mmCIF file of C-alpha atoms in Angstrom:
data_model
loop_
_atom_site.group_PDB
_atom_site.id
_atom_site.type_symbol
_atom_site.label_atom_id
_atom_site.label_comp_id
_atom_site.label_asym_id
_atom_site.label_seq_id
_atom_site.Cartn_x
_atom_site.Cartn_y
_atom_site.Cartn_z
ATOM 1 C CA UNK V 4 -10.105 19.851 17.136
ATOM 2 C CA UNK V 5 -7.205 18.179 19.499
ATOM 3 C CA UNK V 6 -6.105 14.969 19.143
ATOM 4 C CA UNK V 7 -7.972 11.653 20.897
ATOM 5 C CA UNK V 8 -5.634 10.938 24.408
ATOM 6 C CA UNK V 9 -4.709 7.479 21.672
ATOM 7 C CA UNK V 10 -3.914 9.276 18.676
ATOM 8 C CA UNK V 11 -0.453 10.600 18.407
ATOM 9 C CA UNK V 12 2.300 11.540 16.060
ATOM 10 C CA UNK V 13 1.722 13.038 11.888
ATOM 11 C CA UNK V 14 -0.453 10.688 11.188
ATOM 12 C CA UNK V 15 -1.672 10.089 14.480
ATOM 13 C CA UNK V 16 -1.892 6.434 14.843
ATOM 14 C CA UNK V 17 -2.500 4.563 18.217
ATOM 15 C CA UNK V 18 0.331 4.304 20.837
ATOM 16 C CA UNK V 19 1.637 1.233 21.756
ATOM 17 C CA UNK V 20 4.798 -0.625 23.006
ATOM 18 C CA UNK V 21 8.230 0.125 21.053
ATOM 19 C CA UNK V 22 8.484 -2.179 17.648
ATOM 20 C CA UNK V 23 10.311 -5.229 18.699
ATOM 21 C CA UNK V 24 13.660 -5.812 17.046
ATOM 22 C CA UNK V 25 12.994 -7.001 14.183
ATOM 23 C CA UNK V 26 13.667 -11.092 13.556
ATOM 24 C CA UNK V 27 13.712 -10.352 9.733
ATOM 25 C CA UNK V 28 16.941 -9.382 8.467
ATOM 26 C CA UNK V 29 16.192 -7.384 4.669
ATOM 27 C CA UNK V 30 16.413 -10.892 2.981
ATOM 28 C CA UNK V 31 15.711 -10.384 -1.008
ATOM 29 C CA UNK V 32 12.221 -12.479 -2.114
ATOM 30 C CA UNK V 33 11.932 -15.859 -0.141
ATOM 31 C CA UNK V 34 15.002 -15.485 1.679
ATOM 32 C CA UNK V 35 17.561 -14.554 -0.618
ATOM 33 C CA UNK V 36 20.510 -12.740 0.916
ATOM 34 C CA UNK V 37 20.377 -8.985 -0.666
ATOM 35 C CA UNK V 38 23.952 -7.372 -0.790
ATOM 36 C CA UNK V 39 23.356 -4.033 0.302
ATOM 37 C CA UNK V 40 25.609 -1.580 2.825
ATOM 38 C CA UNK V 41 23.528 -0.463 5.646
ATOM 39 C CA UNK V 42 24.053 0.039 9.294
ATOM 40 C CA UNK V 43 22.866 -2.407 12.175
ATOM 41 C CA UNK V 44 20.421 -0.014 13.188
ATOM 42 C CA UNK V 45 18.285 0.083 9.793
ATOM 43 C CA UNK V 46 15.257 -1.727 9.663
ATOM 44 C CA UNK V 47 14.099 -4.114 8.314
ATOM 45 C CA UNK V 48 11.395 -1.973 6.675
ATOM 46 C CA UNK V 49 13.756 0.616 5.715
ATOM 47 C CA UNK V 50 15.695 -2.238 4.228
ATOM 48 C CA UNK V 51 13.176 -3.816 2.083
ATOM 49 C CA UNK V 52 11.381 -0.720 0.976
ATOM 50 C CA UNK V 53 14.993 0.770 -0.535
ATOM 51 C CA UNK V 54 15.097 -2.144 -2.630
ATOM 52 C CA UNK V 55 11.873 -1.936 -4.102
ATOM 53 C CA UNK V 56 12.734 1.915 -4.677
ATOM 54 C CA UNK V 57 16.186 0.504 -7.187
ATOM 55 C CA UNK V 58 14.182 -2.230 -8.332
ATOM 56 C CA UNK V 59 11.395 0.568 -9.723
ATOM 57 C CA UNK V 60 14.421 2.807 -10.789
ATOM 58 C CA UNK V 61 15.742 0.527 -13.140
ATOM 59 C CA UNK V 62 12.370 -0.047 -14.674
ATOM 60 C CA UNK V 63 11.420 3.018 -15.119
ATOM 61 C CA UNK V 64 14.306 5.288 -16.226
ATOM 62 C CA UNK V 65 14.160 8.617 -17.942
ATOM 63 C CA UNK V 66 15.096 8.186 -21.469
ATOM 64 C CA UNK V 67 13.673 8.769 -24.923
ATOM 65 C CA UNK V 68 11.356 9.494 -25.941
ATOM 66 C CA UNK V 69 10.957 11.902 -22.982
ATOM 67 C CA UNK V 70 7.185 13.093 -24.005
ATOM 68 C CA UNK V 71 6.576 9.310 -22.241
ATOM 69 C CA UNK V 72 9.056 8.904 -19.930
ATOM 70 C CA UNK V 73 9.788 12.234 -18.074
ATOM 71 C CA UNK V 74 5.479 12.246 -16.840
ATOM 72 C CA UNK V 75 5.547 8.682 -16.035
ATOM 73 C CA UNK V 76 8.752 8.826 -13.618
ATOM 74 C CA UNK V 77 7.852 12.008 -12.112
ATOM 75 C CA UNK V 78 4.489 10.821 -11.297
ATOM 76 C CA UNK V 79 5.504 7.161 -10.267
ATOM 77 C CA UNK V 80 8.118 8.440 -7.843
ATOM 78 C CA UNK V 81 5.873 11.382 -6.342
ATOM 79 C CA UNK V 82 3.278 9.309 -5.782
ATOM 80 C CA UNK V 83 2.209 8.661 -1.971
ATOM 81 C CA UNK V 84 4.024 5.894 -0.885
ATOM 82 C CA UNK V 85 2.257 2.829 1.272
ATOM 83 C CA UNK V 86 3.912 -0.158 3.111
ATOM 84 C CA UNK V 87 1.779 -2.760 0.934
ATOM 85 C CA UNK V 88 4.630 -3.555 -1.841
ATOM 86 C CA UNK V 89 6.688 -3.782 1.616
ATOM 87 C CA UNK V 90 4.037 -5.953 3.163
ATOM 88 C CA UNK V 91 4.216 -8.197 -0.414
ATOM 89 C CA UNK V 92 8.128 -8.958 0.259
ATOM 90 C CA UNK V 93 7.671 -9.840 3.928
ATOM 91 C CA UNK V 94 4.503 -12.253 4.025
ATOM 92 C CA UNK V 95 6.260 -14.145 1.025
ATOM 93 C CA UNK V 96 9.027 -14.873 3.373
ATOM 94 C CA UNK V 97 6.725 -15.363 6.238
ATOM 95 C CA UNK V 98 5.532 -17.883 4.898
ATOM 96 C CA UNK V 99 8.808 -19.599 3.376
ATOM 97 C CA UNK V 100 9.107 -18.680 0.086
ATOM 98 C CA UNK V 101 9.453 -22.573 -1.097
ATOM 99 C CA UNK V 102 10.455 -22.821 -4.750
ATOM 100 C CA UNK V 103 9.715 -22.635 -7.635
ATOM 101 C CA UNK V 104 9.990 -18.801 -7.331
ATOM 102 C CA UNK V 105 12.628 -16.333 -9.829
ATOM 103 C CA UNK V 106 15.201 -14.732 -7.786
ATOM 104 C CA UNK V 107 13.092 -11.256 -7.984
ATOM 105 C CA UNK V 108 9.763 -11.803 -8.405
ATOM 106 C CA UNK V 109 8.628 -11.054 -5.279
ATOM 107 C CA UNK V 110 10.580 -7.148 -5.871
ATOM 108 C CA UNK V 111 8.706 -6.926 -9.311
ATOM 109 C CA UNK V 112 5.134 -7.823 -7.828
ATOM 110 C CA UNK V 113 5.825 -5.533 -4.563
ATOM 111 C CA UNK V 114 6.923 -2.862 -7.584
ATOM 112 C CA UNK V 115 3.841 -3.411 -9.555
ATOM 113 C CA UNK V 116 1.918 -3.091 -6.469
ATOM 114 C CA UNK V 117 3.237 0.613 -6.555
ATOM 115 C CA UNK V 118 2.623 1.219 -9.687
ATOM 116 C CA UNK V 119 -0.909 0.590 -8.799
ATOM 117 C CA UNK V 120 -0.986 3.253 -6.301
ATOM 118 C CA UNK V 121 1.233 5.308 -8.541
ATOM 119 C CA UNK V 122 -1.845 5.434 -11.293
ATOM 120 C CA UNK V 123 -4.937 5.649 -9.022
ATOM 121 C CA UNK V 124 -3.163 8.645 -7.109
ATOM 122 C CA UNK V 125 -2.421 10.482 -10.714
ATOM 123 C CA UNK V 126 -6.251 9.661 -11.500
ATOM 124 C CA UNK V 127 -7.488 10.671 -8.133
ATOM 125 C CA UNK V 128 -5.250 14.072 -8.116
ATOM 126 C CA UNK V 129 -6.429 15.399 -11.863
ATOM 127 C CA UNK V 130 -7.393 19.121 -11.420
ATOM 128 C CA UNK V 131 -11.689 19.124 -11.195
ATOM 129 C CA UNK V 132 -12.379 21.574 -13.924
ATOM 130 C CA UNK V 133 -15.819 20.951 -14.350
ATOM 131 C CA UNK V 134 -17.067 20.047 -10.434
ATOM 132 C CA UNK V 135 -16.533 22.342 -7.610
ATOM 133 C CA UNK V 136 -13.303 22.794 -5.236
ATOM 134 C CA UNK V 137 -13.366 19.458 -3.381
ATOM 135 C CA UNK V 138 -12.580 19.542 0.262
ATOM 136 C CA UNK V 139 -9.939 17.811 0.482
ATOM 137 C CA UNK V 140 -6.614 19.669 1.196
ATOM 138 C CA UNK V 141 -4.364 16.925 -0.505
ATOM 139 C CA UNK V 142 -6.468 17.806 -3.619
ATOM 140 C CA UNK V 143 -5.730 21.585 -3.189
ATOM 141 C CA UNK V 144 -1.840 21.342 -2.597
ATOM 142 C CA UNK V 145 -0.625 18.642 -5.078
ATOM 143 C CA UNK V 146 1.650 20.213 -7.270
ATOM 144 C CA UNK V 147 0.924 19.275 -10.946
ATOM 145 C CA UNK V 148 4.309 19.559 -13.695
ATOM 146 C CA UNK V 149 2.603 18.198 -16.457
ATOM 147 C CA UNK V 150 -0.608 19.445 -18.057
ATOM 148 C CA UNK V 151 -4.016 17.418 -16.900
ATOM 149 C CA UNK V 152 -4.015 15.680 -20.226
ATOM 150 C CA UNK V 153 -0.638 14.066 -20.399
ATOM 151 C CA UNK V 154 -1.170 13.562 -16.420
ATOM 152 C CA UNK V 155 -4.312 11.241 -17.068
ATOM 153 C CA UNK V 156 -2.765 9.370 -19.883
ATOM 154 C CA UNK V 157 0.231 8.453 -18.387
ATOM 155 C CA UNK V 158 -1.784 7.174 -15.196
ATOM 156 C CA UNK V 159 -3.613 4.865 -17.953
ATOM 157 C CA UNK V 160 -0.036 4.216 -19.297
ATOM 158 C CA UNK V 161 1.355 2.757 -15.658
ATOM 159 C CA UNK V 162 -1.259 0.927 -15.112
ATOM 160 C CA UNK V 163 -0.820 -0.822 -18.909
ATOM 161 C CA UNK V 164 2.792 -1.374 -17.688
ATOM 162 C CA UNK V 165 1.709 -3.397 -14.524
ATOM 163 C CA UNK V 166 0.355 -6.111 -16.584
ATOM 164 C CA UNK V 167 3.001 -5.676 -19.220
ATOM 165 C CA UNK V 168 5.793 -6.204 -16.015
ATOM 166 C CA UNK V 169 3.955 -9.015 -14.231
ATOM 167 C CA UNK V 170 3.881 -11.419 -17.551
ATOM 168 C CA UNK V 171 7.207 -10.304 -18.244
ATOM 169 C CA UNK V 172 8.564 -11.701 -15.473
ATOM 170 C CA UNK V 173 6.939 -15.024 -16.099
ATOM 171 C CA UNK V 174 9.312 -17.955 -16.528
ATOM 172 C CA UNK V 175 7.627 -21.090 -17.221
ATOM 173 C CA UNK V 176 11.034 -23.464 -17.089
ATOM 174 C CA UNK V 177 10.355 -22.230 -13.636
ATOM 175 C CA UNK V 178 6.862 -23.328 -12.924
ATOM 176 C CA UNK V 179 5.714 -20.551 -11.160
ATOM 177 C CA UNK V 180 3.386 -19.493 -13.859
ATOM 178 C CA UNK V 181 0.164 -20.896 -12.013
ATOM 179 C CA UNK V 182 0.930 -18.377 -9.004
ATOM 180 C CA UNK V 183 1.961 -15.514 -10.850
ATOM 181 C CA UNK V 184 -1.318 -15.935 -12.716
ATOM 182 C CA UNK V 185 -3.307 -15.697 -9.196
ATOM 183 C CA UNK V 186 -1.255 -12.630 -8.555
ATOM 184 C CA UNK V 187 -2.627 -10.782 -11.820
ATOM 185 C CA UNK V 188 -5.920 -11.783 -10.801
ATOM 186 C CA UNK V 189 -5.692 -10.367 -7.140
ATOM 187 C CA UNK V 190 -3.816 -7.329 -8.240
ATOM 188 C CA UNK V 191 -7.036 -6.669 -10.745
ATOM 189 C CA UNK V 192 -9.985 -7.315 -8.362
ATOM 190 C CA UNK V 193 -8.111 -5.486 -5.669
ATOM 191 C CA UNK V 194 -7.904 -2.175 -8.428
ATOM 192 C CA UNK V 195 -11.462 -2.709 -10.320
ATOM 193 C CA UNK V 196 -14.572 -1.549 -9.286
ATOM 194 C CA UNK V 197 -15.083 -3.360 -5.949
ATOM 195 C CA UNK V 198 -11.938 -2.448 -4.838
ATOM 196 C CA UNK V 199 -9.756 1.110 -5.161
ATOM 197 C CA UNK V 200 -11.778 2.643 -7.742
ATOM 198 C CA UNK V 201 -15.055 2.104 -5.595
ATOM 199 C CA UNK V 202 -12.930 3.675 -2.697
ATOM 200 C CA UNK V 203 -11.960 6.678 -4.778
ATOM 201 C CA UNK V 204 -15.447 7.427 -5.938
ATOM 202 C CA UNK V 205 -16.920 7.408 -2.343
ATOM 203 C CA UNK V 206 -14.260 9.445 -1.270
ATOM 204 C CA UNK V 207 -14.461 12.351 -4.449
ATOM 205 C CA UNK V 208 -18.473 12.014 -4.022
ATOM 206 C CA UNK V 209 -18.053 13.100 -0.235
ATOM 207 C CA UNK V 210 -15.517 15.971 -0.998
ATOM 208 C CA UNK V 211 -17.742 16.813 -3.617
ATOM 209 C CA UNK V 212 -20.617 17.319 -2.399
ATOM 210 C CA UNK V 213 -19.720 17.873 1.576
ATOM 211 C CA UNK V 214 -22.623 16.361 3.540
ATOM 212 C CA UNK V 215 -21.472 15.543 7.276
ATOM 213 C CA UNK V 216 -23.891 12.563 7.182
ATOM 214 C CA UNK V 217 -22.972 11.236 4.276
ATOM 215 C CA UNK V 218 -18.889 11.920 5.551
ATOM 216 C CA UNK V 219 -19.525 10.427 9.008
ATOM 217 C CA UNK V 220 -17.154 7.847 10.756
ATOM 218 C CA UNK V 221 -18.644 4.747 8.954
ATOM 219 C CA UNK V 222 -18.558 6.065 5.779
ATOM 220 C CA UNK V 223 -14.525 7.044 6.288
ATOM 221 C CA UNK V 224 -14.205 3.038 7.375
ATOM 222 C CA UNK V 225 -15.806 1.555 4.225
ATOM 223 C CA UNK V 226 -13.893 4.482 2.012
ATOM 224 C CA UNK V 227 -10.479 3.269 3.942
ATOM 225 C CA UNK V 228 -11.560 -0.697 3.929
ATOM 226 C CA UNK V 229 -11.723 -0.265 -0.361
ATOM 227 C CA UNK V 230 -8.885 2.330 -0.743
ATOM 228 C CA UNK V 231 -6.238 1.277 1.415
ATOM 229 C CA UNK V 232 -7.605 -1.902 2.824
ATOM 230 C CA UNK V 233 -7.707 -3.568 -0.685
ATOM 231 C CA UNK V 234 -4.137 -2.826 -1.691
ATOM 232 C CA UNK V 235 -2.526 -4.390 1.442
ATOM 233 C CA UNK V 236 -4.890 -6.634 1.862
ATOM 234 C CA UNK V 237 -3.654 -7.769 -2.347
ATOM 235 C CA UNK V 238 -0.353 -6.966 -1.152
ATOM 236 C CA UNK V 239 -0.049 -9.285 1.954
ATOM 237 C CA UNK V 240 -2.178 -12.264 -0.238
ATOM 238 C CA UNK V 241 0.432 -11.929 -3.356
ATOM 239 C CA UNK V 242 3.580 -12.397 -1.317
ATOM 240 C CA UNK V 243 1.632 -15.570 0.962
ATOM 241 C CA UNK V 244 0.922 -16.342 -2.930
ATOM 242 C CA UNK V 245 4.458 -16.306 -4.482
ATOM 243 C CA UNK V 246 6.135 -17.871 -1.660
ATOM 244 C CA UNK V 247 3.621 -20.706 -1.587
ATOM 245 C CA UNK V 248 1.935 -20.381 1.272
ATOM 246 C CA UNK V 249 -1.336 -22.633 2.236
ATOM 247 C CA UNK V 250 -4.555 -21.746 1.429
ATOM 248 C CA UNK V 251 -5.201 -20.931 5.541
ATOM 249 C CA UNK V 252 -2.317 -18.688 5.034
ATOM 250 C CA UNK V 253 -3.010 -16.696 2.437
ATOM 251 C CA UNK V 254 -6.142 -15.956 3.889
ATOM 252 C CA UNK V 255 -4.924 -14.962 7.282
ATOM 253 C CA UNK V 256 -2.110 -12.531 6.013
ATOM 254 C CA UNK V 257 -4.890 -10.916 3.437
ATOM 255 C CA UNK V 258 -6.884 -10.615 6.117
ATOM 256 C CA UNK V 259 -4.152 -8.956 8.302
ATOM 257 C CA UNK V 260 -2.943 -6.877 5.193
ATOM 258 C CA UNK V 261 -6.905 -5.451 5.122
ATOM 259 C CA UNK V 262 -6.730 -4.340 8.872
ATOM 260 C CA UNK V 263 -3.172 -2.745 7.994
ATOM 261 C CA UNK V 264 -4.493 -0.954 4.901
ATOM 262 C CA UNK V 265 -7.747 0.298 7.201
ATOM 263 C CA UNK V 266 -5.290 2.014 10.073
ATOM 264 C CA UNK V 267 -3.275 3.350 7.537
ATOM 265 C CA UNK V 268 -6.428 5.077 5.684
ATOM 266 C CA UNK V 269 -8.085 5.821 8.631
ATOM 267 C CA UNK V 270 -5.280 7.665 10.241
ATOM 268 C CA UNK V 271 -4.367 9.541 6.822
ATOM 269 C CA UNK V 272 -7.969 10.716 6.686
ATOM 270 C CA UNK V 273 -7.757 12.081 10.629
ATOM 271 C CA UNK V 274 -4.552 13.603 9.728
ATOM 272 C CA UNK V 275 -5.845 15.696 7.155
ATOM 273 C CA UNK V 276 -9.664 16.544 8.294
ATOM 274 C CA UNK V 277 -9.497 17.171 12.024
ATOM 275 C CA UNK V 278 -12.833 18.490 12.397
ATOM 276 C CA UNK V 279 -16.081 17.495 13.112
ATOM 277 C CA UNK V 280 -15.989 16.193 16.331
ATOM 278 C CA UNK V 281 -15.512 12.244 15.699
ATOM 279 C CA UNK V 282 -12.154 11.293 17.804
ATOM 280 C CA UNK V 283 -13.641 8.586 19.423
ATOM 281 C CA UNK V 284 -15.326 6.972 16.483
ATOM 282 C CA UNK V 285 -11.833 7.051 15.165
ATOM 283 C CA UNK V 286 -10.339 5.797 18.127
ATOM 284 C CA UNK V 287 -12.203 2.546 18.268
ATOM 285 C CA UNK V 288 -12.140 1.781 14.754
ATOM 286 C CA UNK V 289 -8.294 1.958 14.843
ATOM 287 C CA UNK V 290 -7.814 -0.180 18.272
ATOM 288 C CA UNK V 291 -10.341 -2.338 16.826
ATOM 289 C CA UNK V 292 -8.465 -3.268 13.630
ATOM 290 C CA UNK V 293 -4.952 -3.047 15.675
ATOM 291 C CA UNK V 294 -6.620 -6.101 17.381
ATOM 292 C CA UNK V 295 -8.285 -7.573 14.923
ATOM 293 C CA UNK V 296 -4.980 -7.797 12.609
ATOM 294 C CA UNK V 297 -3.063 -9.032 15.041
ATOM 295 C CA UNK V 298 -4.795 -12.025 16.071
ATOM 296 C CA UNK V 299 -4.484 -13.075 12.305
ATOM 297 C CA UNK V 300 -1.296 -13.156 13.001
ATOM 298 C CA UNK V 301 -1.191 -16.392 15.515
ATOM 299 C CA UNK V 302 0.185 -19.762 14.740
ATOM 300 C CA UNK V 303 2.828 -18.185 12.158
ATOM 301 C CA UNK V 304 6.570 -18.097 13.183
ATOM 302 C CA UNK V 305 6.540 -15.889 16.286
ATOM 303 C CA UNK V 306 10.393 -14.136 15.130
ATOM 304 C CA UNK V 307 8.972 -13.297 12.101
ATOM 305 C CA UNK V 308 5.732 -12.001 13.795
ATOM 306 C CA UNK V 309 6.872 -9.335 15.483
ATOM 307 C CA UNK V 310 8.568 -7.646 12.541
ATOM 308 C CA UNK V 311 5.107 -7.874 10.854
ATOM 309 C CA UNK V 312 3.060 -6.902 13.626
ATOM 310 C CA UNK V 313 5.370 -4.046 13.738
ATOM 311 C CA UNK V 314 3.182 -2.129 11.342
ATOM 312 C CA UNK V 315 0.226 -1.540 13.377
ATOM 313 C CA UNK V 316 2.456 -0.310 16.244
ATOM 314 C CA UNK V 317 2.490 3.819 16.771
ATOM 315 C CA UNK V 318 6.343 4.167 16.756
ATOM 316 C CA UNK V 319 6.095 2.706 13.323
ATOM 317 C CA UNK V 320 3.326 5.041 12.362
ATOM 318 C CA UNK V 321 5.011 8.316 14.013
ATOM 319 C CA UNK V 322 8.174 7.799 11.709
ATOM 320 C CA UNK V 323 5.864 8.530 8.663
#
């Protein structure tokens, strides 16, 4: 089918006006200065999402024994990549990142936050040997190295390592221990069975079993709102979280990270399955959250603002 007259670009996301320079300038957690080399014209984004690609590098190295550590790099740096460990570094210094907070802790919650995604999108990819050929053409072209077996332990072995890497970077001389315990605890709910998993079902039960009603438009929201939604919706609350944000706060930039999270899905989802006939279901939903996300955004620091708002904008959505 062609494209809605609003949906544009690979992933088809709604036009807008250009991204506004961004008022951010790639500071490290709560406004840290990072020492990197880049050129006036990077982003912001570009910026912040390099560093979280080192900071997972140096975690997660290949060395002995390799039966463990060849799988789990491969599939942690194949994985689909989202803007919610992104989203994690920038609401923690939207809302001030006030002390007491360790110098990277915002880098190794934003990498955990990929790790996530890194182990649900193993899971989620496993060949079906037993069910028939879903519909889904990401399903049919992933390229597996590793046998299914070692492919579905390892995803159970990155997500042990999440929990292993947020205590880790615990230091209670620093006092930070209350919020990094709040971060576990979103990062959890946000995965479990109300969350991601519950997303991943609905969507492997409709490519499954291929019923048009039971794939309609508000099924694809409510897959979207618990895939995608949840992790930058966890994403945006765990950065408010770490940088000590109010209460008001958090809540606003979770919300805003959930509207994020649903454009992102929704437009993935369109990308892939452009049939059936349901562009302007598609279209409202994703003007609909564009609006709804950024009115969460009022009465925080307009400068910083516009970088944020920056990812429901189409010319940040066309680059991906």
């Amino acid at each position: 089918m062609a494209a809605p007259p609003h949906f544009t670009g690979s992933l088809g996301y709604p036009p807008s006006s250009p991204s506004p320079r961004s008022h951010l300038h790639c500071l490290s957690p709560c406004n840290r200065a990072i020492k990197v080399s880049m050129s006036q014209n990077q982003s912001y984004w570009t910026c912040v999402t390099q560093k979280i690609e080192d900071q997972l590098k140096q975690l997660i190295p290949v060395r002995p024994p390799l039966l463990v550590y060849e799988p789990m790099h491969h599939l942690v740096f194949t994985a689909r990549r989202t803007m919610a460990p992104a989203l994690c570094v920038a609401t923690c210094e939207l809302v001030g990142g006030q002390q007491p907070i360790s110098p990277n802790q915002a880098l190794v919650v934003a990498s955990a936050l990929h790790l996530v995604q890194a182990a649900l999108f193993t899971h989620e990819q496993l060949p079906l040997t037993d069910r028939p050929i879903p519909s889904n053409p990401e399903t049919l072209t992933h390229h597996h190295a590793f046998a299914a077996g070692v492919e579905l332990l390892t995803g159970d072995g990155i997500l042990s390592f999440v929990y292993e890497l947020l205590g880790r970077s615990d230091d209670p001389a620093g006092g930070n221990s209350e919020r990094l315990l709040r971060v576990i605890i979103e990062i959890a709910r946000a995965m479990g069975s109300e969350g991601m998993v519950d997303g991943q079902y609905r969507k492997m039960l409709c490519s499954v079993l291929g019923s048009e009603e039971l794939c309609d438009v508000g099924w694809v929201d409510h897959v979207c709102e618990k895939k995608e939604g949840r992790l930058y919706a966890c994403g945006a609350a765990c950065g408010a979280i770490l940088g000590g944000g109010s209460e008001e706060e958090i809540e606003k930039l979770r919300n805003y990270g959930l509207y994020v999270g649903k454009i992102h899905g929704l437009m993935l989802y369109y990308h892939n399955n452009r049939t059936g006939g349901e562009e302007k279901g598609f279209t409202d939903l994703v003007e609909r959250c564009t609006s709804l996300a950024l009115k969460e955004l009022e009465g925080f620091n307009q400068g910083m603002v516009q970088t944020l708002s920056s990812l429901v904008r189409a010319s940040f959505w066309d680059k991906c």
